[in-house]
Short mmCIF file of C-alpha atoms in Angstrom, two decimals:
data_model
loop_
_atom_site.label_atom_id
_atom_site.label_comp_id
_atom_site.label_asym_id
_atom_site.label_seq_id
_atom_site.Cartn_x
_atom_site.Cartn_y
_atom_site.Cartn_z
CA UNK A 13 -203.40 70.68 132.02
CA UNK A 14 -200.17 71.23 130.21
CA UNK A 15 -197.24 71.97 132.51
CA UNK A 16 -194.26 73.31 130.42
CA UNK A 17 -192.50 71.25 128.14
CA UNK A 18 -189.88 71.27 126.39
CA UNK A 19 -188.19 69.61 123.80
CA UNK A 20 -186.28 67.43 123.10
CA UNK A 21 -185.47 66.10 126.60
CA UNK A 22 -181.80 64.90 125.30
CA UNK A 23 -179.36 65.77 122.77
CA UNK A 24 -175.69 64.59 121.87
CA UNK A 25 -174.43 66.49 119.78
CA UNK A 26 -170.37 67.06 118.42
CA UNK A 27 -168.54 69.86 118.41
CA UNK A 28 -169.13 72.97 116.51
CA UNK A 29 -173.19 71.73 114.95
CA UNK A 30 -176.26 73.87 116.00
CA UNK A 31 -178.00 72.62 118.89
CA UNK A 32 -181.84 74.45 118.92
CA UNK A 33 -183.99 74.14 122.09
CA UNK A 34 -187.38 73.60 121.89
CA UNK A 35 -189.84 75.61 124.79
CA UNK A 36 -193.99 75.94 125.04
CA UNK A 37 -195.05 77.32 128.10
CA UNK A 38 -198.40 76.77 129.89
CA UNK A 39 -200.76 78.52 128.43
CA UNK A 40 -201.56 82.19 129.87
CA UNK A 41 -198.60 82.87 131.12
CA UNK A 42 -196.90 85.40 129.86
CA UNK A 43 -193.21 85.52 131.01
CA UNK A 44 -190.69 82.93 129.71
CA UNK A 45 -187.32 82.02 131.64
CA UNK A 46 -184.14 79.97 130.38
CA UNK A 47 -181.99 78.41 132.03
CA UNK A 48 -178.72 76.63 132.91
CA UNK A 49 -178.28 73.78 135.49
CA UNK A 50 -174.58 72.45 136.10
CA UNK A 51 -172.38 70.94 138.96
CA UNK A 52 -169.70 73.70 138.71
CA UNK A 53 -171.74 76.47 138.50
CA UNK A 54 -175.25 75.47 139.74
CA UNK A 55 -178.83 77.67 138.64
CA UNK A 56 -178.09 79.89 136.04
CA UNK A 57 -180.89 82.64 134.58
CA UNK A 58 -179.75 83.01 130.98
CA UNK A 59 -182.63 85.34 129.56
CA UNK A 60 -186.25 85.67 130.36
CA UNK A 61 -189.29 87.57 128.30
CA UNK A 62 -192.18 89.40 129.43
CA UNK A 63 -195.32 89.14 126.53
CA UNK A 64 -193.01 88.56 123.80
CA UNK A 65 -190.62 91.63 124.54
CA UNK A 66 -186.83 89.62 125.95
CA UNK A 67 -185.84 91.93 129.14
CA UNK A 68 -182.97 90.57 130.59
CA UNK A 69 -180.47 88.99 128.37
CA UNK A 70 -177.23 89.83 130.78
CA UNK A 71 -176.87 86.06 131.55
CA UNK A 72 -176.65 85.11 127.91
CA UNK A 73 -172.82 82.98 127.50
CA UNK A 74 -171.85 84.66 124.87
CA UNK A 75 -172.80 84.83 120.99
CA UNK A 76 -173.33 81.83 120.09
CA UNK A 77 -176.69 82.03 122.58
CA UNK A 78 -179.19 84.02 121.10
CA UNK A 79 -183.15 83.17 122.32
CA UNK A 80 -186.22 83.54 120.89
CA UNK A 81 -190.07 84.43 121.01
CA UNK A 82 -192.46 84.55 118.46
CA UNK A 83 -195.62 84.24 119.95
CA UNK A 84 -196.74 83.21 123.13
CA UNK A 85 -196.00 79.58 123.05
CA UNK A 86 -193.09 79.27 122.16
CA UNK A 87 -189.59 79.46 122.32
CA UNK A 88 -185.93 78.59 121.10
CA UNK A 89 -182.83 78.55 122.86
CA UNK A 90 -179.66 78.67 119.69
CA UNK A 91 -176.48 77.58 120.60
CA UNK A 92 -174.31 78.37 117.50
CA UNK A 93 -171.61 76.78 117.41
CA UNK A 94 -171.63 74.09 120.41
CA UNK A 95 -168.60 73.80 121.97
CA UNK A 96 -168.05 70.56 124.67
CA UNK A 97 -168.37 73.24 128.02
CA UNK A 98 -172.22 73.90 126.76
CA UNK A 99 -173.46 70.81 127.87
CA UNK A 100 -175.81 71.08 130.93
CA UNK A 101 -179.01 71.57 131.33
CA UNK A 102 -181.68 73.64 130.59
CA UNK A 103 -184.80 74.23 131.83
CA UNK A 104 -187.48 76.31 131.06
CA UNK A 105 -190.27 77.43 133.10
CA UNK A 106 -193.02 80.23 132.80
CA UNK A 107 -195.13 82.52 135.26
CA UNK A 108 -197.56 85.07 135.12
CA UNK A 109 -195.99 88.09 135.59
CA UNK A 110 -195.89 92.00 135.35
CA UNK A 111 -194.51 94.98 136.71
CA UNK A 112 -196.12 94.40 139.62
CA UNK A 113 -196.97 91.74 141.19
CA UNK A 114 -194.32 88.55 140.42
CA UNK A 115 -195.94 84.47 140.60
CA UNK A 116 -194.24 80.95 141.35
CA UNK A 117 -192.16 79.92 138.26
CA UNK A 118 -192.67 76.84 136.28
CA UNK A 119 -190.13 74.21 135.10
CA UNK A 120 -190.39 72.62 132.23
CA UNK A 121 -188.31 68.96 132.39
CA UNK A 122 -185.53 70.36 131.02
CA UNK A 123 -183.60 69.47 128.21
CA UNK A 124 -179.66 67.34 128.66
CA UNK A 125 -177.30 68.12 126.29
CA UNK A 126 -174.32 66.65 126.07
CA UNK A 127 -171.83 68.63 123.84
CA UNK A 128 -168.72 65.75 122.35
CA UNK B 115 -174.58 91.92 142.83
CA UNK B 116 -177.11 90.02 145.23
CA UNK B 117 -175.69 86.84 147.66
CA UNK B 118 -177.36 83.97 148.16
CA UNK B 119 -176.08 81.09 150.88
CA UNK B 120 -177.34 78.21 151.44
CA UNK B 121 -174.68 76.78 154.09
CA UNK B 122 -175.72 73.91 153.97
CA UNK B 123 -174.80 71.71 151.47
CA UNK B 124 -175.68 68.42 152.61
CA UNK B 125 -178.30 67.16 154.96
CA UNK B 126 -178.86 64.30 157.13
CA UNK B 127 -182.48 63.12 158.93
CA UNK B 128 -184.46 60.90 160.03
CA UNK B 129 -187.92 59.56 158.73
CA UNK B 130 -190.87 61.49 160.74
CA UNK B 131 -188.58 64.33 162.18
CA UNK B 132 -188.22 67.72 161.08
CA UNK B 133 -185.56 69.59 159.48
CA UNK B 134 -184.77 73.43 159.01
CA UNK B 135 -182.65 74.33 155.27
CA UNK B 136 -180.96 77.87 156.13
CA UNK B 137 -180.89 80.06 153.10
CA UNK B 138 -179.24 84.37 154.41
CA UNK B 139 -179.82 86.14 150.93
CA UNK B 140 -177.94 89.79 150.96
CA UNK B 141 -179.60 93.42 149.57
CA UNK B 142 -180.08 96.40 151.31
CA UNK B 143 -183.43 95.91 149.39
CA UNK B 144 -186.24 94.71 152.64
CA UNK B 145 -188.82 94.40 149.65
CA UNK B 146 -187.74 91.19 148.69
CA UNK B 147 -189.58 87.77 148.97
CA UNK B 148 -188.32 84.38 148.39
CA UNK B 149 -189.43 81.16 146.43
CA UNK B 150 -187.72 78.01 147.56
CA UNK B 151 -187.71 74.68 145.13
CA UNK B 152 -187.11 71.20 145.26
CA UNK B 153 -184.82 69.20 142.48
CA UNK B 154 -185.45 65.56 142.94
CA UNK B 155 -182.64 62.85 141.64
CA UNK B 156 -185.84 62.72 138.39
CA UNK B 157 -184.63 66.41 137.79
CA UNK B 158 -187.45 68.18 137.86
CA UNK B 159 -187.75 71.97 139.60
CA UNK B 160 -190.38 71.92 141.56
CA UNK B 161 -192.16 75.21 143.55
CA UNK B 162 -192.64 74.30 147.54
CA UNK B 163 -193.21 77.50 148.86
CA UNK B 164 -193.48 81.53 148.11
CA UNK B 165 -192.78 84.42 151.26
CA UNK B 166 -193.87 87.99 150.36
CA UNK B 167 -191.75 90.55 151.95
CA UNK B 168 -194.38 92.38 153.81
CA UNK B 169 -196.35 88.94 155.18
CA UNK B 170 -197.52 89.49 158.62
CA UNK B 171 -197.58 85.54 159.15
CA UNK B 172 -195.08 83.22 157.90
CA UNK B 173 -195.57 80.65 155.16
CA UNK B 174 -197.39 77.46 155.52
CA UNK B 175 -197.64 75.09 152.26
CA UNK B 176 -198.93 71.40 154.22
CA UNK B 177 -194.86 70.45 155.63
CA UNK B 178 -193.57 73.09 154.11
CA UNK B 179 -192.95 76.58 156.30
CA UNK B 180 -190.54 79.48 156.24
CA UNK B 181 -188.85 80.72 159.39
CA UNK B 182 -188.67 84.45 157.17
CA UNK B 183 -186.50 86.69 159.10
CA UNK B 184 -186.07 89.50 157.81
CA UNK B 185 -183.87 91.67 159.66
CA UNK B 186 -181.88 89.67 159.51
CA UNK B 187 -182.21 88.97 155.70
CA UNK B 188 -183.41 84.67 156.35
CA UNK B 189 -185.20 82.22 154.81
CA UNK B 190 -185.20 79.10 156.48
CA UNK B 191 -187.34 76.44 155.18
CA UNK B 192 -188.60 73.63 157.84
CA UNK B 193 -189.52 70.69 156.62
CA UNK B 194 -192.02 68.94 159.31
CA UNK B 195 -192.66 65.05 159.96
CA UNK B 196 -189.82 63.79 157.15
CA UNK B 197 -190.89 61.37 154.04
CA UNK B 198 -187.99 59.12 152.43
CA UNK B 199 -189.58 60.64 149.79
CA UNK B 200 -188.30 64.47 150.35
CA UNK B 201 -185.31 63.50 149.36
CA UNK B 202 -184.17 65.82 147.41
CA UNK B 203 -181.56 69.47 146.63
CA UNK B 204 -183.65 72.11 147.92
CA UNK B 205 -182.84 75.60 146.12
CA UNK B 206 -184.09 78.59 147.87
CA UNK B 207 -184.49 81.94 145.07
CA UNK B 208 -185.35 86.44 146.51
CA UNK B 209 -187.95 87.06 144.70
CA UNK B 210 -186.59 91.06 143.85
CA UNK B 211 -189.14 93.96 144.01
CA UNK B 212 -190.88 95.36 141.59
CA UNK B 213 -191.94 91.88 139.27
CA UNK B 214 -190.65 90.62 136.63
CA UNK B 215 -189.59 87.65 138.62
CA UNK B 216 -185.50 87.23 138.09
CA UNK B 217 -184.58 84.66 140.23
CA UNK B 218 -180.93 83.63 141.33
CA UNK B 219 -180.57 81.24 142.54
CA UNK B 220 -178.54 79.39 145.48
CA UNK B 221 -175.96 76.65 145.54
CA UNK B 222 -178.56 73.89 146.78
CA UNK B 223 -179.15 72.18 150.37
CA UNK B 224 -178.55 68.14 149.45
CA UNK B 225 -181.59 66.91 151.89
CA UNK B 226 -181.44 62.96 152.85
CA UNK B 227 -184.07 61.17 154.60
CA UNK B 228 -182.85 58.13 156.50
CA UNK B 229 -185.60 56.05 156.90
#
C-alpha cells in the first residue's frame, strides 16, 4: 500500500513567491495533519482536518499560511507570500480517527522548503 | 499549555546494550496515552509504539517497550539489544483523550549507537 505522498520533496523559492505543498493521505484515513519542523522550534502541528473539515488551525503561524482539503484524498498547504523564516521541513500525516478513538499517525516523507 | 519534557538531548549506547529514553508530560488529565516516533537521518517519521492510558500492561513492540508510570506522568522508551540502525532522533507525544489525534511532540532525544 502506498503511504502518505507529499510533493514536491524539495522546494527552493525566492522571498515573496507563493508556495504550494501537496499531500495525498493514505486511502481510508479520515484525519490529515500538517506539521512544520525546524531546528529552533522542533515539530509543530499547524492544522488538522477530520473528514475534510478543519478541526484546529491554531498552529497556523499567520495569515500568510492557508490549508485546504477539497476531498478525502488531497490537501494543500499554501504560503503566500513566502519569507525566509518559513524555511523548514513540512510534513503531512494521516490517521484513522473519530471523536472517540485515535490511532497512530503515518507521516509522509516531508517537503524541504528553502526560501531565499 | 501542555508541556512535554525529554530531558536527554543526546544519548550514546554501545551496540547490543539496552537504552532508556525519558519522557514526561505535564497534564492534569489521567486519560492521556502516549506515542513514540523515530526519525532517522533520512528525515521520515516512523511510528514505534503506543501506550493507552488505561492499558494494564506496559506496551511492547519487538525490541521496543514502554515503562509507563501514569502517576509520575512518564512513559520512557526502552530499546533492548541496540542496533546501529537505531541511531536516530526519538520523539514522544502524549495523546489527549477524546480522539481527534492532536499530538504535541517533545523536543526529541538523539540516540547514537556505537559499534
